[in-house]
Coordinates of C-alpha atoms in Angstrom, one line a residue:
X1 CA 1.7 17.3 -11.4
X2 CA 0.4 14.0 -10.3
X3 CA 0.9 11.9 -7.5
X4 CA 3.8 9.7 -8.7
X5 CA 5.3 12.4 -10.4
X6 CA 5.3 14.9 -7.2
X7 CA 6.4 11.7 -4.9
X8 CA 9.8 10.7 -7.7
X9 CA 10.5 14.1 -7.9
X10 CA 10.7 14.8 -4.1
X11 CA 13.8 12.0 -3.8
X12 CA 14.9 11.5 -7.6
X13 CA 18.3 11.0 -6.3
X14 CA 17.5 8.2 -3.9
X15 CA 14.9 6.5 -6.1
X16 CA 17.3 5.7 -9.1
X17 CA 19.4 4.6 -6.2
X18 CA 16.5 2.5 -4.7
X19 CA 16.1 0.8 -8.0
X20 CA 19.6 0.1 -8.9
X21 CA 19.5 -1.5 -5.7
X22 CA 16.2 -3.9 -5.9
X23 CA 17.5 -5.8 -8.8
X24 CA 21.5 -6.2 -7.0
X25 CA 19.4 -7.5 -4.2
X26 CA 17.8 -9.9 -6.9
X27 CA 20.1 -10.3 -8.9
X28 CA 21.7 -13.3 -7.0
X29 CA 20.4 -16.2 -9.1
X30 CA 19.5 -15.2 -12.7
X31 CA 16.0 -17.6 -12.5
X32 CA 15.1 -16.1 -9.2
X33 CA 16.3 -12.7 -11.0
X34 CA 14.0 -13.3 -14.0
X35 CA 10.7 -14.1 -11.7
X36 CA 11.3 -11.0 -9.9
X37 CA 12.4 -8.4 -12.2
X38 CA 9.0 -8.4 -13.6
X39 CA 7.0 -7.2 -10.6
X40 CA 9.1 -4.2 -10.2
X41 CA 8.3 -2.6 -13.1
X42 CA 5.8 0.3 -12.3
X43 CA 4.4 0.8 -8.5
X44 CA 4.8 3.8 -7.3
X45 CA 7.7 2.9 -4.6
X46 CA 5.4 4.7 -1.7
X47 CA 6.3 2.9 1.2
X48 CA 10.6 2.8 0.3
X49 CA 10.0 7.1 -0.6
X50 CA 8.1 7.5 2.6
X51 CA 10.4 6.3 4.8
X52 CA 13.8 7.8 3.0
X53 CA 11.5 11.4 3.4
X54 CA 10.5 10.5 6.8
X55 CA 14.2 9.6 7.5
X56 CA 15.7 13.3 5.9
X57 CA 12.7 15.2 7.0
X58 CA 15.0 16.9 9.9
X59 CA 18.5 16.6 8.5
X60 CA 20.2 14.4 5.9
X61 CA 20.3 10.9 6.8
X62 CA 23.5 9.2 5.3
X63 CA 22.3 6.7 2.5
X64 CA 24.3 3.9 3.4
X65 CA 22.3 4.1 6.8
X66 CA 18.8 4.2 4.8
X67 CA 19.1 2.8 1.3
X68 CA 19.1 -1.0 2.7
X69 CA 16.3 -0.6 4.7
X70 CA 14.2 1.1 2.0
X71 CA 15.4 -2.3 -0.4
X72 CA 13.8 -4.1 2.5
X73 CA 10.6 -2.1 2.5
X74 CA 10.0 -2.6 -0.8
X75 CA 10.9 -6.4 -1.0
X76 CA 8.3 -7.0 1.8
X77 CA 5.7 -5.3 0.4
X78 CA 6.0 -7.0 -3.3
X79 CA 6.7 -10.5 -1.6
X80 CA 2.7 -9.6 -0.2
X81 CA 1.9 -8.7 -3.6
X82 CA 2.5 -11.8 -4.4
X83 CA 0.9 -13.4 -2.3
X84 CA -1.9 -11.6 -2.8
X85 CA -1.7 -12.7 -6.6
X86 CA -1.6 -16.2 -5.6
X87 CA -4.9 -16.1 -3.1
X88 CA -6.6 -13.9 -5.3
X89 CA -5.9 -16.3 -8.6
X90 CA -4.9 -12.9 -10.5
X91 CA -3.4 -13.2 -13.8
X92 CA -1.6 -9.3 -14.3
X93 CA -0.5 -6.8 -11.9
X94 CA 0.6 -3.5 -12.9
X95 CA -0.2 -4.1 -16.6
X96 CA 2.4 -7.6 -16.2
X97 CA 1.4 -10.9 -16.0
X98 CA 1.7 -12.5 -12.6
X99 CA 4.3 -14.8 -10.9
X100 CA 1.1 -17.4 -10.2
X101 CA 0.1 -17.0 -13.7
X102 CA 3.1 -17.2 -15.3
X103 CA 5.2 -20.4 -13.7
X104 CA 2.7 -21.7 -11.3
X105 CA 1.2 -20.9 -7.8
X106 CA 4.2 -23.4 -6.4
X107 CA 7.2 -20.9 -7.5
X108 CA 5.6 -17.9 -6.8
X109 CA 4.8 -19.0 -3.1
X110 CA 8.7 -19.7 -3.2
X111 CA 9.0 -16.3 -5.0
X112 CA 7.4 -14.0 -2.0
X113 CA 8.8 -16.3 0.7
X114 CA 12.2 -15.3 -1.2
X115 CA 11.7 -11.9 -1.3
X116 CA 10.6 -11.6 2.1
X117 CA 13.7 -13.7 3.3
X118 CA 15.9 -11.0 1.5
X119 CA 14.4 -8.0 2.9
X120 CA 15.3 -9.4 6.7
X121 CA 18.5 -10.3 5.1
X122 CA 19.0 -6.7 4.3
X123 CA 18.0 -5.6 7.8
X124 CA 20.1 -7.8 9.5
X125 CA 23.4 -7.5 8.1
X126 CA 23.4 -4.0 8.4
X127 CA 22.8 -3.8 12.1
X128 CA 19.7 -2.2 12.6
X129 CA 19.2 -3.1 15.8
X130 CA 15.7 -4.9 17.8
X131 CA 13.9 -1.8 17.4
X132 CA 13.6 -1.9 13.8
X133 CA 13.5 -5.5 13.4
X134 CA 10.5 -5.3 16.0
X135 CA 8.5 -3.4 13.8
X136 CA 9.3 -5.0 10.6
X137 CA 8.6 -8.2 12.2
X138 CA 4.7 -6.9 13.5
X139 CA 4.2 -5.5 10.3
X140 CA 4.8 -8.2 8.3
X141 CA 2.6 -10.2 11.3
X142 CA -0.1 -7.6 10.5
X143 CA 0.0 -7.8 7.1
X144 CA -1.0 -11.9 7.1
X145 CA -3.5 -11.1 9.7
X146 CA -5.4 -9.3 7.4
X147 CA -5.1 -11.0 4.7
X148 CA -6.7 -14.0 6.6
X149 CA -9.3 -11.9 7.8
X150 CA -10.3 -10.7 4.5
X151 CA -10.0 -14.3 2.8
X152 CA -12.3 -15.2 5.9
X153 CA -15.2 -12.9 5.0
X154 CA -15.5 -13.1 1.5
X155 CA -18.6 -12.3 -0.4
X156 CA -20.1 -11.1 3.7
X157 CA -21.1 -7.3 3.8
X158 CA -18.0 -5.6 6.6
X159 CA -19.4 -3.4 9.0
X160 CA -17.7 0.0 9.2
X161 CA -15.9 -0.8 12.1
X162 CA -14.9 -4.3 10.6
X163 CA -14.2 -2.2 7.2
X164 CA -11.4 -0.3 9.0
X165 CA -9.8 -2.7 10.8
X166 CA -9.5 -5.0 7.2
X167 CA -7.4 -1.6 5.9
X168 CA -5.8 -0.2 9.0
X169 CA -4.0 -4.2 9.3
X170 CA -3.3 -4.5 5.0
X171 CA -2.5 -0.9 4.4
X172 CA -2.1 2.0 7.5
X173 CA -0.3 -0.3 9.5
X174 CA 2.7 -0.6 6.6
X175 CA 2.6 3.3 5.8
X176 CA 2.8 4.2 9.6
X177 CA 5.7 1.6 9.9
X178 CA 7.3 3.6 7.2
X179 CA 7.1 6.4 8.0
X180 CA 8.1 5.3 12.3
X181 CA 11.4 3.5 10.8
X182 CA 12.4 6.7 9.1
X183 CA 12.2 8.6 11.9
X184 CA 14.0 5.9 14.3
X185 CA 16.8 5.5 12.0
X186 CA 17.4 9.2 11.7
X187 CA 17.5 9.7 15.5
X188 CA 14.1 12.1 15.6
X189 CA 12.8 12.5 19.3
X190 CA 10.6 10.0 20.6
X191 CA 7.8 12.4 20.3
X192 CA 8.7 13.0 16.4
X193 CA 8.7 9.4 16.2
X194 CA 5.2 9.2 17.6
X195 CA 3.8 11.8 15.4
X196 CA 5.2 10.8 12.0
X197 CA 3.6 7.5 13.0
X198 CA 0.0 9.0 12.7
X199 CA 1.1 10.8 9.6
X200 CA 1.4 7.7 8.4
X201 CA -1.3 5.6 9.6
X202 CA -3.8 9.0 8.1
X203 CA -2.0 8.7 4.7
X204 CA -2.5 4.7 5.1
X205 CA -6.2 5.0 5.7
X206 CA -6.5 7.7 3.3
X207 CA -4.7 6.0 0.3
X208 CA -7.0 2.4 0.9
X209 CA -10.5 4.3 0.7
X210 CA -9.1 6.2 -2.4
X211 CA -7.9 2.6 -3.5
X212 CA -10.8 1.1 -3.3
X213 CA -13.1 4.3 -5.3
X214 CA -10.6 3.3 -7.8
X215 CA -11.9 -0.7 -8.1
X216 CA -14.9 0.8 -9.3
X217 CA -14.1 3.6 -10.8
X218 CA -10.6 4.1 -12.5
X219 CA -9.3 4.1 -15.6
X220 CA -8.4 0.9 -16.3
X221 CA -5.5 1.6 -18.8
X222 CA -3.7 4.0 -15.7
X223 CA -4.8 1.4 -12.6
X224 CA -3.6 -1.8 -14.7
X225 CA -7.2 -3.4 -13.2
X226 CA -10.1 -4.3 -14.3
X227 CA -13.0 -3.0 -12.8
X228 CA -14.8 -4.1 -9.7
X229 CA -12.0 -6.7 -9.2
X230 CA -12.3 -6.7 -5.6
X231 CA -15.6 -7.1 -5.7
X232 CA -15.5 -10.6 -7.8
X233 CA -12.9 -11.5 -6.1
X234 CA -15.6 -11.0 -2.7
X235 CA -14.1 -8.1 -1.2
X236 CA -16.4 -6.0 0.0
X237 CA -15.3 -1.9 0.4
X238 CA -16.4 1.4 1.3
X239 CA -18.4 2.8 -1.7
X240 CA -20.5 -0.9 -1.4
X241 CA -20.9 0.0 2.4
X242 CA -21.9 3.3 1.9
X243 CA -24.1 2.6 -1.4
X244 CA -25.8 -0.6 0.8
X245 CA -27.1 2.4 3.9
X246 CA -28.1 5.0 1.5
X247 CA -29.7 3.4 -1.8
X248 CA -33.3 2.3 -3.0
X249 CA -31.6 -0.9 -4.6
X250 CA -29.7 -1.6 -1.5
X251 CA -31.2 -5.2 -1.2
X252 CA -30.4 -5.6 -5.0
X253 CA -26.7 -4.6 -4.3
X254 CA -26.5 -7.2 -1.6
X255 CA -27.6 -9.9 -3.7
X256 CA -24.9 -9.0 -5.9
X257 CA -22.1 -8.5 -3.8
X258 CA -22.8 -11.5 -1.1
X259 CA -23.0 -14.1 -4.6
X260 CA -20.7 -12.5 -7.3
X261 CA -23.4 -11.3 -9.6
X262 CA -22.7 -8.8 -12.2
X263 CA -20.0 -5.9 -11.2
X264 CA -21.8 -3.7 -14.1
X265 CA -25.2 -3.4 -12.0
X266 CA -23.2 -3.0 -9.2
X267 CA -21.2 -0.3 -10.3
X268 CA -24.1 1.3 -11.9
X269 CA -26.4 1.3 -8.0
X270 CA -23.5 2.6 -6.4
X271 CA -22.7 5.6 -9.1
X272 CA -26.6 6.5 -8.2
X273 CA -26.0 7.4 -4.7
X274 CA -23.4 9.6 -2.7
X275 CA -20.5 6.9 -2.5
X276 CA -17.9 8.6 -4.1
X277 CA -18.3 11.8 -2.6
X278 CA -18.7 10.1 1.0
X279 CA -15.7 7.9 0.5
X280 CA -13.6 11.2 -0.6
X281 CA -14.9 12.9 2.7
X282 CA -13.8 10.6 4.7
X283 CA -10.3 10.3 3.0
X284 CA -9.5 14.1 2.9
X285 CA -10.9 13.8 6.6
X286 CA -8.0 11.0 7.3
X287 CA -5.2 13.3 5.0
X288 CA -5.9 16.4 7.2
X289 CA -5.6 13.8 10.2
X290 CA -1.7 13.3 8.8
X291 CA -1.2 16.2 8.4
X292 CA -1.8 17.9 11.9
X293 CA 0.9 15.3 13.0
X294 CA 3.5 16.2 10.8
X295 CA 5.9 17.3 13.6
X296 CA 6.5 21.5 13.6
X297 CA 10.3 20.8 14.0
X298 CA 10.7 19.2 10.8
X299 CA 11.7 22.2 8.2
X300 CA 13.8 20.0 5.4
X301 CA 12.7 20.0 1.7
X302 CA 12.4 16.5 2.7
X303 CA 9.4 17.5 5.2
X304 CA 7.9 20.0 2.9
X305 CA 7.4 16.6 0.0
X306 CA 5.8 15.1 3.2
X307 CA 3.2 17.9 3.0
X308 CA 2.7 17.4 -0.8
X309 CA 1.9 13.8 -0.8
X310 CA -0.8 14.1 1.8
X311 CA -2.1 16.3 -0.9
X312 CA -2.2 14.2 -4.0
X313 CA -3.1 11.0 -2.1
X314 CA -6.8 12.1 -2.0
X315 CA -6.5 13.1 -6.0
X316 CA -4.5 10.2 -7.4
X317 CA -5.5 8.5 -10.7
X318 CA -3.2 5.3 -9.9

Protein backbone atom coordinates (compact mmCIF):
# COMPACT_ATOMS: atom_id res chain seq x y z
CA UNK A 1 0.00 0.00 0.00
CA UNK A 2 1.29 3.40 -0.63
CA UNK A 3 1.38 6.36 1.18
CA UNK A 4 -1.93 8.05 0.12
CA UNK A 5 -3.60 4.97 0.13
CA UNK A 6 -2.46 3.84 3.80
CA UNK A 7 -3.16 7.68 4.94
CA UNK A 8 -7.27 7.68 3.13
CA UNK A 9 -7.69 4.44 4.39
CA UNK A 10 -6.83 5.29 8.13
CA UNK A 11 -9.92 8.12 8.17
CA UNK A 12 -12.06 7.16 4.93
CA UNK A 13 -14.99 8.13 6.89
CA UNK A 14 -13.79 11.68 7.75
CA UNK A 15 -12.10 12.27 4.44
CA UNK A 16 -15.30 11.99 2.17
CA UNK A 17 -16.64 14.17 4.87
CA UNK A 18 -13.61 16.60 4.62
CA UNK A 19 -14.30 16.83 0.93
CA UNK A 20 -17.96 17.27 0.92
CA UNK A 21 -17.11 19.99 3.13
CA UNK A 22 -14.20 21.99 1.12
CA UNK A 23 -16.42 22.71 -1.87
CA UNK A 24 -19.71 23.86 0.78
CA UNK A 25 -17.07 26.12 2.16
CA UNK A 26 -16.47 27.24 -1.58
CA UNK A 27 -19.30 26.84 -2.86
CA UNK A 28 -20.59 30.41 -1.86
CA UNK A 29 -20.13 32.25 -5.18
CA UNK A 30 -20.20 29.93 -8.16
CA UNK A 31 -17.01 32.10 -9.93
CA UNK A 32 -15.11 31.97 -6.73
CA UNK A 33 -16.47 28.17 -6.70
CA UNK A 34 -15.13 27.56 -10.22
CA UNK A 35 -11.42 29.09 -9.42
CA UNK A 36 -11.22 26.87 -6.52
CA UNK A 37 -12.62 23.64 -7.24
CA UNK A 38 -9.83 22.99 -9.50
CA UNK A 39 -6.97 23.02 -6.98
CA UNK A 40 -8.59 20.48 -4.91
CA UNK A 41 -8.54 17.86 -7.05
CA UNK A 42 -5.65 15.36 -6.01
CA UNK A 43 -3.19 16.36 -2.85
CA UNK A 44 -3.02 14.05 -0.52
CA UNK A 45 -5.10 16.07 2.34
CA UNK A 46 -1.92 15.43 4.87
CA UNK A 47 -2.20 18.23 7.05
CA UNK A 48 -6.56 18.05 7.50
CA UNK A 49 -5.86 13.70 8.07
CA UNK A 50 -3.07 14.52 10.46
CA UNK A 51 -4.81 16.55 12.68
CA UNK A 52 -8.42 14.59 12.59
CA UNK A 53 -5.80 11.29 13.65
CA UNK A 54 -3.95 13.46 16.00
CA UNK A 55 -7.36 14.66 17.35
CA UNK A 56 -9.00 10.71 17.77
CA UNK A 57 -5.61 9.28 18.59
CA UNK A 58 -6.84 8.90 22.43
CA UNK A 59 -10.65 8.74 22.11
CA UNK A 60 -13.18 9.76 19.45
CA UNK A 61 -13.33 13.38 19.01
CA UNK A 62 -16.91 14.41 17.92
CA UNK A 63 -16.82 15.62 14.25
CA UNK A 64 -18.75 18.63 14.48
CA UNK A 65 -15.82 19.73 17.04
CA UNK A 66 -13.05 18.74 14.32
CA UNK A 67 -14.42 18.71 10.72
CA UNK A 68 -14.39 22.77 10.56
CA UNK A 69 -11.02 23.07 11.68
CA UNK A 70 -9.70 20.41 9.32
CA UNK A 71 -11.78 22.59 6.30
CA UNK A 72 -9.60 25.40 7.69
CA UNK A 73 -6.37 23.42 7.53
CA UNK A 74 -6.76 22.62 4.26
CA UNK A 75 -7.93 26.06 2.95
CA UNK A 76 -4.78 27.61 4.39
CA UNK A 77 -2.54 25.40 3.05
CA UNK A 78 -3.95 25.58 -0.72
CA UNK A 79 -4.42 29.49 -0.32
CA UNK A 80 -0.18 29.06 0.05
CA UNK A 81 -0.27 26.95 -2.82
CA UNK A 82 -1.38 29.50 -4.55
CA UNK A 83 0.63 31.77 -3.75
CA UNK A 84 3.29 29.80 -4.27
CA UNK A 85 2.02 29.36 -7.96
CA UNK A 86 1.87 33.01 -8.41
CA UNK A 87 5.72 33.81 -7.09
CA UNK A 88 6.97 30.87 -8.70
CA UNK A 89 5.17 31.80 -12.32
CA UNK A 90 3.92 27.96 -12.47
CA UNK A 91 1.57 27.08 -15.01
CA UNK A 92 0.11 23.30 -13.47
CA UNK A 93 -0.11 21.97 -10.08
CA UNK A 94 -1.19 18.57 -9.43
CA UNK A 95 -1.43 17.69 -13.15
CA UNK A 96 -4.15 21.10 -13.36
CA UNK A 97 -3.41 24.21 -14.77
CA UNK A 98 -2.90 26.98 -12.27
CA UNK A 99 -5.14 29.86 -10.80
CA UNK A 100 -2.06 32.41 -12.11
CA UNK A 101 -2.03 30.68 -15.34
CA UNK A 102 -5.43 30.39 -15.95
CA UNK A 103 -7.19 33.93 -15.17
CA UNK A 104 -4.28 36.02 -14.26
CA UNK A 105 -1.81 36.59 -11.31
CA UNK A 106 -4.55 39.49 -10.18
CA UNK A 107 -7.45 36.84 -9.29
CA UNK A 108 -5.47 34.26 -8.07
CA UNK A 109 -3.86 36.72 -5.44
CA UNK A 110 -7.65 37.40 -4.58
CA UNK A 111 -8.16 33.60 -4.84
CA UNK A 112 -5.53 32.60 -1.87
CA UNK A 113 -6.38 35.76 0.11
CA UNK A 114 -10.01 34.22 -0.21
CA UNK A 115 -9.28 31.07 0.82
CA UNK A 116 -7.29 31.98 3.59
CA UNK A 117 -10.11 34.52 4.74
CA UNK A 118 -12.46 31.40 4.80
CA UNK A 119 -10.37 29.15 6.71
CA UNK A 120 -10.30 31.94 9.85
CA UNK A 121 -13.94 32.19 9.07
CA UNK A 122 -14.30 28.61 9.81
CA UNK A 123 -12.31 28.89 13.02
CA UNK A 124 -13.97 31.66 14.32
CA UNK A 125 -17.52 30.96 14.16
CA UNK A 126 -17.16 27.78 15.76
CA UNK A 127 -15.49 29.01 18.86
CA UNK A 128 -12.30 27.61 19.02
CA UNK A 129 -11.05 29.72 21.31
CA UNK A 130 -7.20 32.03 21.42
CA UNK A 131 -5.34 28.97 21.77
CA UNK A 132 -6.05 27.68 18.37
CA UNK A 133 -6.38 30.78 16.69
CA UNK A 134 -2.78 31.56 18.14
CA UNK A 135 -1.30 28.94 16.36
CA UNK A 136 -3.09 29.22 13.21
CA UNK A 137 -2.27 32.68 13.22
CA UNK A 138 1.93 31.91 13.72
CA UNK A 139 1.59 29.40 11.24
CA UNK A 140 0.26 31.16 8.67
CA UNK A 141 3.06 34.06 9.93
CA UNK A 142 5.60 31.31 9.47
CA UNK A 143 4.58 30.19 6.42
CA UNK A 144 5.18 33.90 4.61
CA UNK A 145 8.33 34.12 6.46
CA UNK A 146 9.67 31.50 4.51
CA UNK A 147 8.57 32.11 1.62
CA UNK A 148 10.31 35.50 1.65
CA UNK A 149 13.28 33.91 2.79
CA UNK A 150 13.43 31.57 0.11
CA UNK A 151 12.38 34.23 -2.68
CA UNK A 152 15.39 36.17 -0.95
CA UNK A 153 18.10 33.64 -1.75
CA UNK A 154 17.36 32.45 -4.97
CA UNK A 155 19.93 31.00 -7.24
CA UNK A 156 22.63 31.36 -3.61
CA UNK A 157 23.85 27.90 -2.41
CA UNK A 158 21.90 27.46 1.62
CA UNK A 159 24.01 26.31 4.13
CA UNK A 160 22.76 23.25 6.04
CA UNK A 161 21.78 25.19 8.81
CA UNK A 162 20.13 27.88 6.51
CA UNK A 163 18.70 24.70 4.49
CA UNK A 164 16.62 23.63 7.63
CA UNK A 165 15.44 26.66 8.75
CA UNK A 166 13.97 27.36 4.81
CA UNK A 167 11.88 23.82 5.53
CA UNK A 168 11.27 23.77 9.25
CA UNK A 169 9.34 27.59 8.53
CA UNK A 170 7.45 26.26 4.84
CA UNK A 171 6.82 22.70 5.84
CA UNK A 172 7.52 21.25 9.77
CA UNK A 173 6.17 24.13 11.28
CA UNK A 174 2.51 23.40 9.37
CA UNK A 175 2.65 19.52 10.15
CA UNK A 176 3.64 20.12 13.94
CA UNK A 177 0.70 22.71 14.00
CA UNK A 178 -1.39 19.89 12.83
CA UNK A 179 -0.79 17.60 14.59
CA UNK A 180 -0.64 20.26 18.20
CA UNK A 181 -4.33 21.46 17.19
CA UNK A 182 -5.51 17.91 17.12
CA UNK A 183 -4.38 17.24 20.25
CA UNK A 184 -5.64 20.70 21.90
CA UNK A 185 -9.00 20.24 20.58
CA UNK A 186 -9.30 16.68 21.88
CA UNK A 187 -8.34 17.75 25.40
CA UNK A 188 -4.85 15.50 25.42
CA UNK A 189 -2.51 16.50 28.45
CA UNK A 190 -0.27 19.17 27.99
CA UNK A 191 2.54 16.79 27.87
CA UNK A 192 0.61 14.77 24.93
CA UNK A 193 0.28 18.06 23.34
CA UNK A 194 3.93 18.62 23.51
CA UNK A 195 4.89 15.32 22.16
CA UNK A 196 2.58 15.03 19.17
CA UNK A 197 4.07 18.43 18.34
CA UNK A 198 7.59 16.79 17.62
CA UNK A 199 5.82 13.94 15.88
CA UNK A 200 4.96 16.38 13.77
CA UNK A 201 7.64 18.76 13.27
CA UNK A 202 9.94 14.91 12.50
CA UNK A 203 7.25 13.97 9.92
CA UNK A 204 7.47 17.78 8.66
CA UNK A 205 11.21 17.66 8.17
CA UNK A 206 11.10 14.20 6.99
CA UNK A 207 8.42 14.67 4.28
CA UNK A 208 10.40 18.15 2.73
CA UNK A 209 13.91 16.25 2.32
CA UNK A 210 11.86 13.37 0.61
CA UNK A 211 10.09 16.26 -1.33
CA UNK A 212 12.77 17.63 -2.51
CA UNK A 213 14.69 13.91 -3.81
CA UNK A 214 11.61 13.89 -5.62
CA UNK A 215 12.39 17.43 -7.76
CA UNK A 216 15.00 15.49 -9.13
CA UNK A 217 14.08 12.36 -9.15
CA UNK A 218 10.38 11.38 -9.47
CA UNK A 219 8.26 10.21 -11.86
CA UNK A 220 6.87 12.97 -13.35
CA UNK A 221 3.55 11.36 -14.47
CA UNK A 222 2.87 10.38 -10.36
CA UNK A 223 4.56 14.00 -8.94
CA UNK A 224 2.50 16.18 -11.63
CA UNK A 225 6.21 18.14 -11.92
CA UNK A 226 8.66 18.41 -14.03
CA UNK A 227 11.95 17.69 -13.09
CA UNK A 228 14.40 19.96 -11.26
CA UNK A 229 11.69 22.55 -10.96
CA UNK A 230 12.89 23.98 -7.95
CA UNK A 231 16.02 24.16 -9.11
CA UNK A 232 15.05 26.61 -12.25
CA UNK A 233 12.94 28.19 -10.38
CA UNK A 234 16.52 28.91 -7.95
CA UNK A 235 15.81 26.89 -5.07
CA UNK A 236 18.49 25.31 -3.87
CA UNK A 237 17.92 21.78 -1.72
CA UNK A 238 19.52 19.02 0.02
CA UNK A 239 20.70 16.53 -2.69
CA UNK A 240 22.42 20.00 -4.45
CA UNK A 241 24.00 20.61 -0.83
CA UNK A 242 25.08 17.33 -0.29
CA UNK A 243 26.21 16.62 -4.08
CA UNK A 244 28.12 20.40 -3.85
CA UNK A 245 30.53 18.80 -0.47
CA UNK A 246 31.06 15.47 -1.86
CA UNK A 247 31.47 15.65 -5.82
CA UNK A 248 34.48 16.02 -8.33
CA UNK A 249 32.20 18.41 -10.45
CA UNK A 250 31.19 20.36 -7.41
CA UNK A 251 32.40 23.75 -9.00
CA UNK A 252 30.54 22.72 -12.20
CA UNK A 253 27.29 22.13 -10.18
CA UNK A 254 27.64 25.52 -8.67
CA UNK A 255 27.84 27.17 -11.85
CA UNK A 256 24.73 25.58 -12.67
CA UNK A 257 22.68 26.01 -9.82
CA UNK A 258 23.80 29.84 -8.83
CA UNK A 259 22.78 30.86 -12.91
CA UNK A 260 19.99 28.40 -13.96
CA UNK A 261 22.03 26.35 -16.34
CA UNK A 262 20.91 23.04 -17.52
CA UNK A 263 18.81 20.81 -14.78
CA UNK A 264 19.97 17.61 -17.02
CA UNK A 265 23.78 18.13 -16.02
CA UNK A 266 22.66 18.85 -12.80
CA UNK A 267 20.70 16.04 -12.22
CA UNK A 268 23.18 13.86 -13.88
CA UNK A 269 26.48 15.28 -11.12
CA UNK A 270 24.25 14.71 -8.38
CA UNK A 271 23.01 10.97 -9.40
CA UNK A 272 27.07 10.35 -9.38
CA UNK A 273 27.48 10.92 -5.78
CA UNK A 274 25.76 9.73 -2.49
CA UNK A 275 22.80 12.40 -2.41
CA UNK A 276 20.06 10.22 -2.43
CA UNK A 277 21.10 7.84 -0.09
CA UNK A 278 22.34 10.83 2.34
CA UNK A 279 19.10 12.72 1.91
CA UNK A 280 17.10 9.32 2.83
CA UNK A 281 19.43 8.97 5.97
CA UNK A 282 18.75 11.89 7.17
CA UNK A 283 14.86 11.59 6.60
CA UNK A 284 14.39 8.08 8.15
CA UNK A 285 16.70 9.70 10.93
CA UNK A 286 13.90 12.63 11.33
CA UNK A 287 10.77 9.72 10.95
CA UNK A 288 12.33 7.73 13.88
CA UNK A 289 12.68 11.29 15.57
CA UNK A 290 8.47 11.34 15.29
CA UNK A 291 8.20 8.45 16.19
CA UNK A 292 9.87 8.27 19.72
CA UNK A 293 7.32 11.13 20.52
CA UNK A 294 4.30 9.52 19.70
CA UNK A 295 2.91 9.60 23.20
CA UNK A 296 2.64 5.77 25.01
CA UNK A 297 -0.87 6.71 26.11
CA UNK A 298 -2.28 6.91 22.86
CA UNK A 299 -3.76 3.22 21.99
CA UNK A 300 -6.64 4.20 19.33
CA UNK A 301 -6.63 2.80 15.69
CA UNK A 302 -6.37 6.38 15.21
CA UNK A 303 -2.70 6.40 16.92
CA UNK A 304 -1.71 3.17 15.41
CA UNK A 305 -2.36 5.11 11.46
CA UNK A 306 -0.05 7.69 13.20
CA UNK A 307 2.60 4.94 13.34
CA UNK A 308 2.03 3.94 9.62
CA UNK A 309 2.44 7.22 8.05
CA UNK A 310 5.81 7.86 9.68
CA UNK A 311 6.46 4.76 7.78
CA UNK A 312 5.55 5.50 4.22
CA UNK A 313 6.67 9.20 4.47
CA UNK A 314 10.26 8.17 3.87
CA UNK A 315 9.00 5.65 0.78
CA UNK A 316 6.47 7.91 -0.93
CA UNK A 317 6.31 8.11 -4.74
CA UNK A 318 4.09 11.44 -4.58
Amino acid sequence: MNFVAALNEAAASNLRTLEAQIRQAIGEDPFIFEACAPLFQGGKRLRPMLFLLCANAKADCPPEKTMPLAVALELIHTASLVHDDIIDTSKKRRGVETANSKYGAQIAVLVGDYLFAKAFQLVAENDYGAEVSTVLSKLVKNLCVGEIRQDRSLFEVPTLAEYYTRINLKTAIFLSSCCRLGAIVSDMTVREVDNLTAYGSGLGLAFQIIDDLLDFFGDEKVTGKPHGGDLKSGVITLPVIRALEVSDEAAELKRIVTTGGNVDAAIKIISATDAVDYCRTRAEAHIESARVNLPLTLKTPAALALEQTADFIVDRTR
